[in-house]
PDB file of C-alpha atoms and ligand atoms in Angstrom:
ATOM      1  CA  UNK A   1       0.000   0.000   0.000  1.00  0.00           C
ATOM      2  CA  UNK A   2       1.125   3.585  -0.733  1.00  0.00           C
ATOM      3  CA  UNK A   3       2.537   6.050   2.593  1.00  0.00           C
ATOM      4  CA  UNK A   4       0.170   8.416   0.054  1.00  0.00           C
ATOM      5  CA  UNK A   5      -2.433   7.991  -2.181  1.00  0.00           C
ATOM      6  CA  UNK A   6      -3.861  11.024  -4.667  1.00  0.00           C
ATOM      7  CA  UNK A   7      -5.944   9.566  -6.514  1.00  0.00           C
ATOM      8  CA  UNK A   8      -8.428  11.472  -9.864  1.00  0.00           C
ATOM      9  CA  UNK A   9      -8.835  15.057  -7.910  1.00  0.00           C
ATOM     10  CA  UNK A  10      -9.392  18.024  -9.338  1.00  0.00           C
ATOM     11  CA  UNK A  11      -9.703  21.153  -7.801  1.00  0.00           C
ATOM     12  CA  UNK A  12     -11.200  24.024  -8.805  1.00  0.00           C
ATOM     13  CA  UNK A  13     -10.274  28.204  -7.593  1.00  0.00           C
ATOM     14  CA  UNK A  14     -13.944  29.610  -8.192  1.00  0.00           C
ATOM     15  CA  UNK A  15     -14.937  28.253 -11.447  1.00  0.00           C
ATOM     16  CA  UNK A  16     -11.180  27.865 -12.755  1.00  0.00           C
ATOM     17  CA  UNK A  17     -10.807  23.841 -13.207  1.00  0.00           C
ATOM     18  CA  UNK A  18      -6.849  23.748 -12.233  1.00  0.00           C
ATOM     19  CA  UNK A  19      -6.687  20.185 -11.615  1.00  0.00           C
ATOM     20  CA  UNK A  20      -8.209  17.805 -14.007  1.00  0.00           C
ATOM     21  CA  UNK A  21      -7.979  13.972 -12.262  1.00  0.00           C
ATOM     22  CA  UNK A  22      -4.419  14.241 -10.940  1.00  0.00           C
ATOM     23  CA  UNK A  23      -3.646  10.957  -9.467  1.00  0.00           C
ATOM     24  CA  UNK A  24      -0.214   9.854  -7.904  1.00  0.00           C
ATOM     25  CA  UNK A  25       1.449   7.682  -5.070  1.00  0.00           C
ATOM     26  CA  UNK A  26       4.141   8.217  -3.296  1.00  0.00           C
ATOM     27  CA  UNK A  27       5.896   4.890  -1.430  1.00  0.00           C
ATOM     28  CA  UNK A  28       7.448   4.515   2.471  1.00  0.00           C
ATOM     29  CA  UNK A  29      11.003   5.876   2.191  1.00  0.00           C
ATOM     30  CA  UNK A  30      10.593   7.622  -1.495  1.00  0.00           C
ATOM     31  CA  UNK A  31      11.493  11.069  -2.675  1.00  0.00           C
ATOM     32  CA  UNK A  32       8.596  11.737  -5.141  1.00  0.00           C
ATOM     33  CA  UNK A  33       9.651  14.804  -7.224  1.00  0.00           C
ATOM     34  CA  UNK A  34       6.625  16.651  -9.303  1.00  0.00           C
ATOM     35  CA  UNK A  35       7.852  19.077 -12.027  1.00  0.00           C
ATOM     36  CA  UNK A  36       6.558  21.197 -14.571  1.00  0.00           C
ATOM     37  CA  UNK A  37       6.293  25.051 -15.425  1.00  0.00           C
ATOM     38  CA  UNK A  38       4.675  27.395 -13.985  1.00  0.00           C
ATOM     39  CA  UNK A  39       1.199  27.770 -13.397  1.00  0.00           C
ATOM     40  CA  UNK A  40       1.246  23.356 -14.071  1.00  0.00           C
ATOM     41  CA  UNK A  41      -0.694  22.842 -10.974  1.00  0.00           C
ATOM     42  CA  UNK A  42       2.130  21.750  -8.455  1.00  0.00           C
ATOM     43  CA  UNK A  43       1.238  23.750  -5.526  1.00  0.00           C
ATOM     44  CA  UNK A  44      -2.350  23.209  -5.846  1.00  0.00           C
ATOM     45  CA  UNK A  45      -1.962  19.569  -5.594  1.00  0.00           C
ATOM     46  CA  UNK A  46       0.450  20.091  -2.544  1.00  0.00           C
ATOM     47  CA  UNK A  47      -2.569  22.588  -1.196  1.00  0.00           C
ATOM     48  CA  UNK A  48      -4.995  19.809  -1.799  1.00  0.00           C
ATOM     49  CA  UNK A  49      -3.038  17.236   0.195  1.00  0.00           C
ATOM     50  CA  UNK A  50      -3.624  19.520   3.056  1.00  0.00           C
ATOM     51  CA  UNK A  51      -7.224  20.283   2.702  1.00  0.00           C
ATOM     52  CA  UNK A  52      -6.299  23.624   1.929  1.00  0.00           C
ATOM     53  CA  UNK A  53      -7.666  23.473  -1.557  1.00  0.00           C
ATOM     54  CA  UNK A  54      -9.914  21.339  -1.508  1.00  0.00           C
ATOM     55  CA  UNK A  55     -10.547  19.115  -4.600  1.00  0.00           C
ATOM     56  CA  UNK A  56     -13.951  18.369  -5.744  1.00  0.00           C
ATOM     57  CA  UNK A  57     -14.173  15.167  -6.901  1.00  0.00           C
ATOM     58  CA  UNK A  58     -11.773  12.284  -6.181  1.00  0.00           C
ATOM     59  CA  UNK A  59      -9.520  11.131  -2.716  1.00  0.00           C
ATOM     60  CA  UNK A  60      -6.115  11.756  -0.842  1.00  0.00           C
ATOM     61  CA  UNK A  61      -5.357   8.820   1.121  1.00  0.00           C
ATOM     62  CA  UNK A  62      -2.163   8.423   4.239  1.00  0.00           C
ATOM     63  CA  UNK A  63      -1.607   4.814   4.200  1.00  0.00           C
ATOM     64  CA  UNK A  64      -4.929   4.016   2.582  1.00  0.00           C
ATOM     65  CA  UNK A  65      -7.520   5.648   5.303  1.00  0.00           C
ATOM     66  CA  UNK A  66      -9.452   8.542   3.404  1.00  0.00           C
ATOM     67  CA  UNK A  67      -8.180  11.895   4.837  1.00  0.00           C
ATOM     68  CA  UNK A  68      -9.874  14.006   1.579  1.00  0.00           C
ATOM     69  CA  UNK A  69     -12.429  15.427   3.853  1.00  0.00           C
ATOM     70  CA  UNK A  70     -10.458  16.251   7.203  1.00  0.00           C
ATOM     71  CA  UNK A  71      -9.731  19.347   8.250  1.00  0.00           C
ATOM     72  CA  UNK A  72      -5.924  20.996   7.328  1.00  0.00           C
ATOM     73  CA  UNK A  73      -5.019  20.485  10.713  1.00  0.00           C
ATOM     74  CA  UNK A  74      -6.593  16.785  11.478  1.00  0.00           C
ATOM     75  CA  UNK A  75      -4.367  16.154   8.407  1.00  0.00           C
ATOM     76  CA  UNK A  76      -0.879  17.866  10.117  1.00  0.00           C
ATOM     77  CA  UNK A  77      -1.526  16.085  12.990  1.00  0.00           C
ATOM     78  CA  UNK A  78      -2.010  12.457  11.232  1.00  0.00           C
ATOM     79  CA  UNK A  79       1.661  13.005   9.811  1.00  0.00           C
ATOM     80  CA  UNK A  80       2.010  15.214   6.684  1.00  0.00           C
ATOM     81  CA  UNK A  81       4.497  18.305   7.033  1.00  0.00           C
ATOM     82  CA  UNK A  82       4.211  21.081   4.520  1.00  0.00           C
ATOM     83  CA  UNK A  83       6.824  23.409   3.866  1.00  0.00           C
ATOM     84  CA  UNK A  84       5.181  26.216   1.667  1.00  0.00           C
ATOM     85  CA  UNK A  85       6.677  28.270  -1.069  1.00  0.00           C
ATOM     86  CA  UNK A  86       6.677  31.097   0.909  1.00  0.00           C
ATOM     87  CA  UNK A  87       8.768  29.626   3.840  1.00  0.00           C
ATOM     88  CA  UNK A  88       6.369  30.957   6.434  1.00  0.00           C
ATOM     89  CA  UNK A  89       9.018  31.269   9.850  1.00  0.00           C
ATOM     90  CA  UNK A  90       7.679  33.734  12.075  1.00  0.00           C
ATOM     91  CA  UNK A  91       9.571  37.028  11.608  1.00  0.00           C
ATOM     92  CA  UNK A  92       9.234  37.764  15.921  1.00  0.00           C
ATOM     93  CA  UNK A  93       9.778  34.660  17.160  1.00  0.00           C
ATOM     94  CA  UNK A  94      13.892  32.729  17.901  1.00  0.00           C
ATOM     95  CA  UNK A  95      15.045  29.657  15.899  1.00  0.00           C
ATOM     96  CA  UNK A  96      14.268  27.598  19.031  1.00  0.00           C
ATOM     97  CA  UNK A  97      10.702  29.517  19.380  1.00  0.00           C
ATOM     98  CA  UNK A  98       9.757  28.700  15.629  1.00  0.00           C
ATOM     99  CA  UNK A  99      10.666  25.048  16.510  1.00  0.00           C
ATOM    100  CA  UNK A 100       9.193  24.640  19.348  1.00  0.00           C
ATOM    101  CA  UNK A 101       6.322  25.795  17.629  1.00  0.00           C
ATOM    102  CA  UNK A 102       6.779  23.301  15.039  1.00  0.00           C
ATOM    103  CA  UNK A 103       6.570  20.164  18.045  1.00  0.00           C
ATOM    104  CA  UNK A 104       3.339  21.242  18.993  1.00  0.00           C
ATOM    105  CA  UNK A 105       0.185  18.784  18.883  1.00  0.00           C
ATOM    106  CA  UNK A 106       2.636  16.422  16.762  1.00  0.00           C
ATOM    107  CA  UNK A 107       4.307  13.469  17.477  1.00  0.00           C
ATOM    108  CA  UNK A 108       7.490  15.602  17.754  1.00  0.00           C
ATOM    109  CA  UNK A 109       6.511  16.888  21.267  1.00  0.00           C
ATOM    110  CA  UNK A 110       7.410  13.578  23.035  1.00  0.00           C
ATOM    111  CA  UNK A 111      10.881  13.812  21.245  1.00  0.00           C
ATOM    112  CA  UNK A 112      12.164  17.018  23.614  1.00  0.00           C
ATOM    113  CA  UNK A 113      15.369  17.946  22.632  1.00  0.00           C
ATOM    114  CA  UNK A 114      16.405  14.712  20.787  1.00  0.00           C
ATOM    115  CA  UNK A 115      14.389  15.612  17.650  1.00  0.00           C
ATOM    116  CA  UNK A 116      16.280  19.024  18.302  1.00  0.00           C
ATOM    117  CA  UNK A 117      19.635  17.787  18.365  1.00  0.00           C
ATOM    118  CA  UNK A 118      18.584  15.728  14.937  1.00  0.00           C
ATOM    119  CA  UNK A 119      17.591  18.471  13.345  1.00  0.00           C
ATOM    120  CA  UNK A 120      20.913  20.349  14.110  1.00  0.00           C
ATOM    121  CA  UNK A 121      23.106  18.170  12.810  1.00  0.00           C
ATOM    122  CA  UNK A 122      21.072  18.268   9.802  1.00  0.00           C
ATOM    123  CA  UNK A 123      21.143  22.341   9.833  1.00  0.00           C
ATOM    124  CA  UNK A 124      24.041  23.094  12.374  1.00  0.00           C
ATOM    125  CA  UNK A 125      23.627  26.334  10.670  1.00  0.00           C
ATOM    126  CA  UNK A 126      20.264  27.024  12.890  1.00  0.00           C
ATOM    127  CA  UNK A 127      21.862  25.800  16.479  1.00  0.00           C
ATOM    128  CA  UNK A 128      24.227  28.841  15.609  1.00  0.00           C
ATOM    129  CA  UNK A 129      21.512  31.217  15.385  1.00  0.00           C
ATOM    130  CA  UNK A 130      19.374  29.463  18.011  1.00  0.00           C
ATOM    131  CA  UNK A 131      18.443  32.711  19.628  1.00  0.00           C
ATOM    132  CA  UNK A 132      18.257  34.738  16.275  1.00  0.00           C
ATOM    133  CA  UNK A 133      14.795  35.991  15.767  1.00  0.00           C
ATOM    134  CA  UNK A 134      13.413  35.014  12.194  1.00  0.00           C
ATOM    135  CA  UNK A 135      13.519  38.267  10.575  1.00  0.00           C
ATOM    136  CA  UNK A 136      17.201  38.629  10.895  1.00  0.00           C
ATOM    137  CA  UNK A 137      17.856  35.103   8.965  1.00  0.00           C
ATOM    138  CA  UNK A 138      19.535  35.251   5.601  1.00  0.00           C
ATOM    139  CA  UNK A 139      16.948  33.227   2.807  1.00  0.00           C
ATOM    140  CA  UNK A 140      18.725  30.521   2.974  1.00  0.00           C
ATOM    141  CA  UNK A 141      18.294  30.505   6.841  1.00  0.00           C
ATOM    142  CA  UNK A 142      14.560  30.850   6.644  1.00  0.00           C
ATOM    143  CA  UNK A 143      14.225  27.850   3.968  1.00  0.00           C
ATOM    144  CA  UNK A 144      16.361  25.632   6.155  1.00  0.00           C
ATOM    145  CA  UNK A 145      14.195  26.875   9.391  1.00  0.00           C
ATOM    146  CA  UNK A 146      11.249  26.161   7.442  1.00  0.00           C
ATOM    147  CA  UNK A 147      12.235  22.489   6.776  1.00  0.00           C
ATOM    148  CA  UNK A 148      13.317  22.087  10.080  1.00  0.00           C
ATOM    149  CA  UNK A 149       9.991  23.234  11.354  1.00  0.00           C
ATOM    150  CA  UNK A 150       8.414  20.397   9.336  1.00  0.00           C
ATOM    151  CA  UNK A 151      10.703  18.109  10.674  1.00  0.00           C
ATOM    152  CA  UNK A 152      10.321  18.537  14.449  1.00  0.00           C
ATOM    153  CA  UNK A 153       7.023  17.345  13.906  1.00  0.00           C
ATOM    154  CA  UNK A 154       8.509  13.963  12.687  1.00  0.00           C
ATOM    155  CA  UNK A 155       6.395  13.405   9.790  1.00  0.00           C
ATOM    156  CA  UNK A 156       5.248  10.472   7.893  1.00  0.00           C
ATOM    157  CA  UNK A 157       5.459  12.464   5.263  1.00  0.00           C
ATOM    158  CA  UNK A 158       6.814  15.632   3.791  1.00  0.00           C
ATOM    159  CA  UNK A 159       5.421  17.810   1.389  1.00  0.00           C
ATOM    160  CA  UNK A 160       8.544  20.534   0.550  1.00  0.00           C
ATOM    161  CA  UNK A 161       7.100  23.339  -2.646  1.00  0.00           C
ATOM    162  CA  UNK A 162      10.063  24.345  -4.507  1.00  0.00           C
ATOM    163  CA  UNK A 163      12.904  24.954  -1.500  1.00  0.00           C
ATOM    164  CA  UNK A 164      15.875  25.822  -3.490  1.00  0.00           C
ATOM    165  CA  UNK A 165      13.722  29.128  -5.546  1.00  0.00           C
ATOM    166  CA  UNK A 166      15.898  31.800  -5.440  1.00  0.00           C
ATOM    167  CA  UNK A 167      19.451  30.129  -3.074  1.00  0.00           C
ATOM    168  CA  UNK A 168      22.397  31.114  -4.421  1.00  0.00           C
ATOM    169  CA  UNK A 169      23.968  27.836  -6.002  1.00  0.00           C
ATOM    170  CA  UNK A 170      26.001  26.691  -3.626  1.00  0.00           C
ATOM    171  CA  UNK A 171      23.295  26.620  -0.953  1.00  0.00           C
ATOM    172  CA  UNK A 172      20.786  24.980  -3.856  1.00  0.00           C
ATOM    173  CA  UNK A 173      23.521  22.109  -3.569  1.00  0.00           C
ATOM    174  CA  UNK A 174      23.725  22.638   0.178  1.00  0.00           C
ATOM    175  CA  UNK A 175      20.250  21.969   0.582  1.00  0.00           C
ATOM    176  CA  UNK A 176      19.773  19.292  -1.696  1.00  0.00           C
ATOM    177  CA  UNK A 177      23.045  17.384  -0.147  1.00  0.00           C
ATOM    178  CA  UNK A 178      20.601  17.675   3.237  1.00  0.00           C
ATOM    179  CA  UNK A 179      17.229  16.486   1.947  1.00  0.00           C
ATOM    180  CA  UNK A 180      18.720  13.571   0.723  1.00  0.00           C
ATOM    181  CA  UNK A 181      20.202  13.047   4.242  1.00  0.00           C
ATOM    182  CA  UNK A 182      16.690  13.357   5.605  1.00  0.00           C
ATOM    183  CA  UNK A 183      15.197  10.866   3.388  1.00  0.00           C
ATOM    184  CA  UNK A 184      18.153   8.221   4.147  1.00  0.00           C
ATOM    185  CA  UNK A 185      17.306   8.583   7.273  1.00  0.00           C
ATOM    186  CA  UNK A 186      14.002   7.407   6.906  1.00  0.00           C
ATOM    187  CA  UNK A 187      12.009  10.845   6.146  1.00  0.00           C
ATOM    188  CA  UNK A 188       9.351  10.438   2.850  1.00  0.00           C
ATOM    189  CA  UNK A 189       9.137  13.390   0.945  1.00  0.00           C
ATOM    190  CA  UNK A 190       7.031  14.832  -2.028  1.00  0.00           C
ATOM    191  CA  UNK A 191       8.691  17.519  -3.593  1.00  0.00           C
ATOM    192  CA  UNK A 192       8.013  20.462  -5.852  1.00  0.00           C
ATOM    193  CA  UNK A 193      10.972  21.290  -7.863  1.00  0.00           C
ATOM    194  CA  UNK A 194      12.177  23.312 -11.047  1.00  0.00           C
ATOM    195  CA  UNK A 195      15.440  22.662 -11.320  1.00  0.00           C
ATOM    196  CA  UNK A 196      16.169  19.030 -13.232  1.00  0.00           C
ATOM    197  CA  UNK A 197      19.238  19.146 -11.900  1.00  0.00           C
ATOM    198  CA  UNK A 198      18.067  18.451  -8.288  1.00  0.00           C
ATOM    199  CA  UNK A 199      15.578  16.840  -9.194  1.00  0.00           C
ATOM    200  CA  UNK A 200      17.357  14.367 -10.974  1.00  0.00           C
ATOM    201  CA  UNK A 201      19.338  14.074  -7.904  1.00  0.00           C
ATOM    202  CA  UNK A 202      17.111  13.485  -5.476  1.00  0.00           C
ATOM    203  CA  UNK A 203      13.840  11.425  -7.229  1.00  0.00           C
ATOM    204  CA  UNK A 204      13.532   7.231  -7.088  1.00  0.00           C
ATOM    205  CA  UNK A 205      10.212   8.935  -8.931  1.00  0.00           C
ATOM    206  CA  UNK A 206       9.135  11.971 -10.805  1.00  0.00           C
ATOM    207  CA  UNK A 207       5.644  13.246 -11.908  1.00  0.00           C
ATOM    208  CA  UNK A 208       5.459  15.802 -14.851  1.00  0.00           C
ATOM    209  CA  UNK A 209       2.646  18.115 -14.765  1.00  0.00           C
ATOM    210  CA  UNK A 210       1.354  20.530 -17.199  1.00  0.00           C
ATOM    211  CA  UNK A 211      -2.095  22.517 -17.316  1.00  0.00           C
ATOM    212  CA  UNK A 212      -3.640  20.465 -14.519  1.00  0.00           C
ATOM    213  CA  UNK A 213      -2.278  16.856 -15.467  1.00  0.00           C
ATOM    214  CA  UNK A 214       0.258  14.270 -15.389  1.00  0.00           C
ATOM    215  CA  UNK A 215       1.958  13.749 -18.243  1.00  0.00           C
ATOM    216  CA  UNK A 216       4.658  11.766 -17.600  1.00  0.00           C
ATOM    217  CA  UNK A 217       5.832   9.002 -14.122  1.00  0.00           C
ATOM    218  CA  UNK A 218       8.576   7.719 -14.004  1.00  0.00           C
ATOM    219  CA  UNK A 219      12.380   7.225 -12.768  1.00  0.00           C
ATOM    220  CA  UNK A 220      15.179   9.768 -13.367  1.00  0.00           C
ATOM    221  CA  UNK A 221      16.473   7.224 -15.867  1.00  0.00           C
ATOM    222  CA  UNK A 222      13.240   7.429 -18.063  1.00  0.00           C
ATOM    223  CA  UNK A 223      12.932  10.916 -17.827  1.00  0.00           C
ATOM    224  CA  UNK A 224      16.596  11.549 -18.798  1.00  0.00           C
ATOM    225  CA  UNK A 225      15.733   9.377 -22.258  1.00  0.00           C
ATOM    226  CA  UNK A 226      12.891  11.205 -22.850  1.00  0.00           C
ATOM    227  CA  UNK A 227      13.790  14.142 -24.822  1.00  0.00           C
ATOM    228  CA  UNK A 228       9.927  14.790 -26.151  1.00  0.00           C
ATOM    229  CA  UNK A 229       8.790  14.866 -22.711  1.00  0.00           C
ATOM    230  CA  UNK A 230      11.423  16.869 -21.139  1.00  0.00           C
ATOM    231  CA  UNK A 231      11.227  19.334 -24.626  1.00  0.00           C
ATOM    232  CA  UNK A 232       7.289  19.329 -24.138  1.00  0.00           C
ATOM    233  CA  UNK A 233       6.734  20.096 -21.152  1.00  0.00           C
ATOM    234  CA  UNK A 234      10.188  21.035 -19.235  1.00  0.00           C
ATOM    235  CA  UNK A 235      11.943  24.687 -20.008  1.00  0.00           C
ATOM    236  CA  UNK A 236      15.131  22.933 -21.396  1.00  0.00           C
TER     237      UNK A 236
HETATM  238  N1  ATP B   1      -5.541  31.391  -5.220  1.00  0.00           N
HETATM  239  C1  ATP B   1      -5.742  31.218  -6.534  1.00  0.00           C
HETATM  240  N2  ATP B   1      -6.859  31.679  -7.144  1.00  0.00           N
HETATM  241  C2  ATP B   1      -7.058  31.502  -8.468  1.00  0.00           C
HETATM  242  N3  ATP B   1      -6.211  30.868  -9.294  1.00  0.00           N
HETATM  243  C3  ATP B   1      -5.079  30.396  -8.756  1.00  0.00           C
HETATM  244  C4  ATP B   1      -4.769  30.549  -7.353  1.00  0.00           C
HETATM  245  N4  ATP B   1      -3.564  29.970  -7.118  1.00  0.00           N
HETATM  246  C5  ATP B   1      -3.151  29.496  -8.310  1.00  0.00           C
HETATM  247  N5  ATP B   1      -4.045  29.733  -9.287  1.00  0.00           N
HETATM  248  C6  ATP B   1      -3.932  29.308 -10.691  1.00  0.00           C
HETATM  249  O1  ATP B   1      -3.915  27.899 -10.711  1.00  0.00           O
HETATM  250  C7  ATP B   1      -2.996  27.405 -11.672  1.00  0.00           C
HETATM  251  C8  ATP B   1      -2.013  26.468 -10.987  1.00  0.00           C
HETATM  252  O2  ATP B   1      -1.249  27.207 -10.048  1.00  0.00           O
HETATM  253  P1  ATP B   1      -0.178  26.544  -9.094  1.00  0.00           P
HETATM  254  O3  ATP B   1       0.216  27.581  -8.119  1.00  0.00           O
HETATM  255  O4  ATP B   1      -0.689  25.256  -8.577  1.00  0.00           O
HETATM  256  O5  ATP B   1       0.993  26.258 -10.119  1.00  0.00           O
HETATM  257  P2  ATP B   1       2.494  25.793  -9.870  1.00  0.00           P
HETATM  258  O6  ATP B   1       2.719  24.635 -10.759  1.00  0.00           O
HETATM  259  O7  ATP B   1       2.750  25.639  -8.427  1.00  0.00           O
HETATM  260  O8  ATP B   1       3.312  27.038 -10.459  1.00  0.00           O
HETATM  261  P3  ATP B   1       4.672  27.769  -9.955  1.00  0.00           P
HETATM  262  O9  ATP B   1       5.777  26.968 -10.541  1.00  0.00           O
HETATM  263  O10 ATP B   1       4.583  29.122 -10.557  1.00  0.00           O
HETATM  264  O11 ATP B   1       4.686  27.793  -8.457  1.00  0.00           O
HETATM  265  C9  ATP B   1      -2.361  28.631 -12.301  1.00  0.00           C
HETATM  266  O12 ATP B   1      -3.043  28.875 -13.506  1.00  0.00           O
HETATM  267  C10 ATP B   1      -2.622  29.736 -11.303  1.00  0.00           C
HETATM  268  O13 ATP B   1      -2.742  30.966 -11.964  1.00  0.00           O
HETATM  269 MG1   MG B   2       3.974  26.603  -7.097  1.00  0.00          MG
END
């Protein structure tokens, strides 16, 4: 059985029919990687994962139970982290306040400062600027806080929307050196990324998307012999 299960939604903003019976599955220890341009749909499937958009017709299943109809925060608390675009840390509050924050009604608040020190050694960047509020990070401070947020919570799953958009490129290969440190060590992750490159890197699986479908599943390897697919609907 899939860790997660999207299977025919489509979601609608108003009238706008943005996705159009996306379905995809993402295994126990996987890094699923969607792609496709802008405007494809990417974050709106993330956003219906979490009931924040919520599709109209179809299911999203966590290890096959139906959580389509549960409220965004019924579904946090059942196990799936999402690290927005936007890398929402809380400008006012410390490193340590934003994760403690991140603990909270999740099964990260039994794992004190253990899941703390885990998370440092992951981003030893952050137990630097432990007492930092989270207006004075750098960007690539607030992406790695944001992650780390997710993480605290110990997830079952991970849902991570385009984390290396505008990082200089030696923090995109920073960062993507550390999510596949995560995943090895047992973290599941869907991710939204533009940049093949990482991508590449990081997938067992990729989805492409384009106007409110998939077009394409399959390994790096397939994708990488694919030239139509990656000329149709990539910006390569
Ligand atoms: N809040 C909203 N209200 C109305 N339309 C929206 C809203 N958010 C997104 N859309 C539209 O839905 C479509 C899919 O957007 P989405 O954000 O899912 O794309 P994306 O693949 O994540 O793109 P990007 O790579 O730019 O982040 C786009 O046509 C977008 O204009
Ligand atoms: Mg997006």
């Amino acid at each position: 059985m899939s860790l997660l299960a999207v299977e025919e939604i489509h979601t609608y903003y108003g009238e706008a029919h943005i996705l159009q019976g996306v379905s995809l599955t993402v295994a126990e220890g996987e890094v699923v990687t969607l792609i496709g341009r802008n405007g494809a749909g990417k974050t709106t499937t993330l956003r219906s994962i979490m009931g924040i958009a919520r599709p109209r017709q179809g299911r999203v299943r966590l290890r096959g139970d139906d959580v389509t109809a549960l409220g965004t925060h019924e579904i946090a608390r059942r196990g799936i982290a999402w690290i927005p675009e936007e890398r929402r840390v809380l400008p006012n509050l410390t490193v340590l306040e934003n994760l403690r924050l991140g603990m909270l009604g999740t099964r990260g608040k039994n794992g004190g400062s253990d899941v703390l020190d885990e998370v440092f050694t992951y981003f030893p960047r952050l137990r630097e600027r432990i007492d930092h509020r989270g207006r004075f990070l750098s960007g690539g401070e607030q992406q790695m806080l944001a992650i780390a947020r997710g993480l605290v919570s110990r997830p079952s799953v991970m849902l991570v929307d385009e984390p290396t958009e505008g990082l200089a490129p030696l923090l995109v290969q920073n960062l993507t050196h550390i999510l596949g440190a995560i995943n090895r060590q047992g973290t599941t992750i869907l991710l939204v990324e533009q940049t093949l490159e990482v991508a590449m890197a990081l997938s067992h699986r990729l989805y492409v998307m384009d106007q409110g479908r998939i077009q394409f599943e399959g390994t790096p390897d397939t994708l990488r012999r694919d030239p139509t697919i990656q000329q149709r609907f990539l910006e390569i």
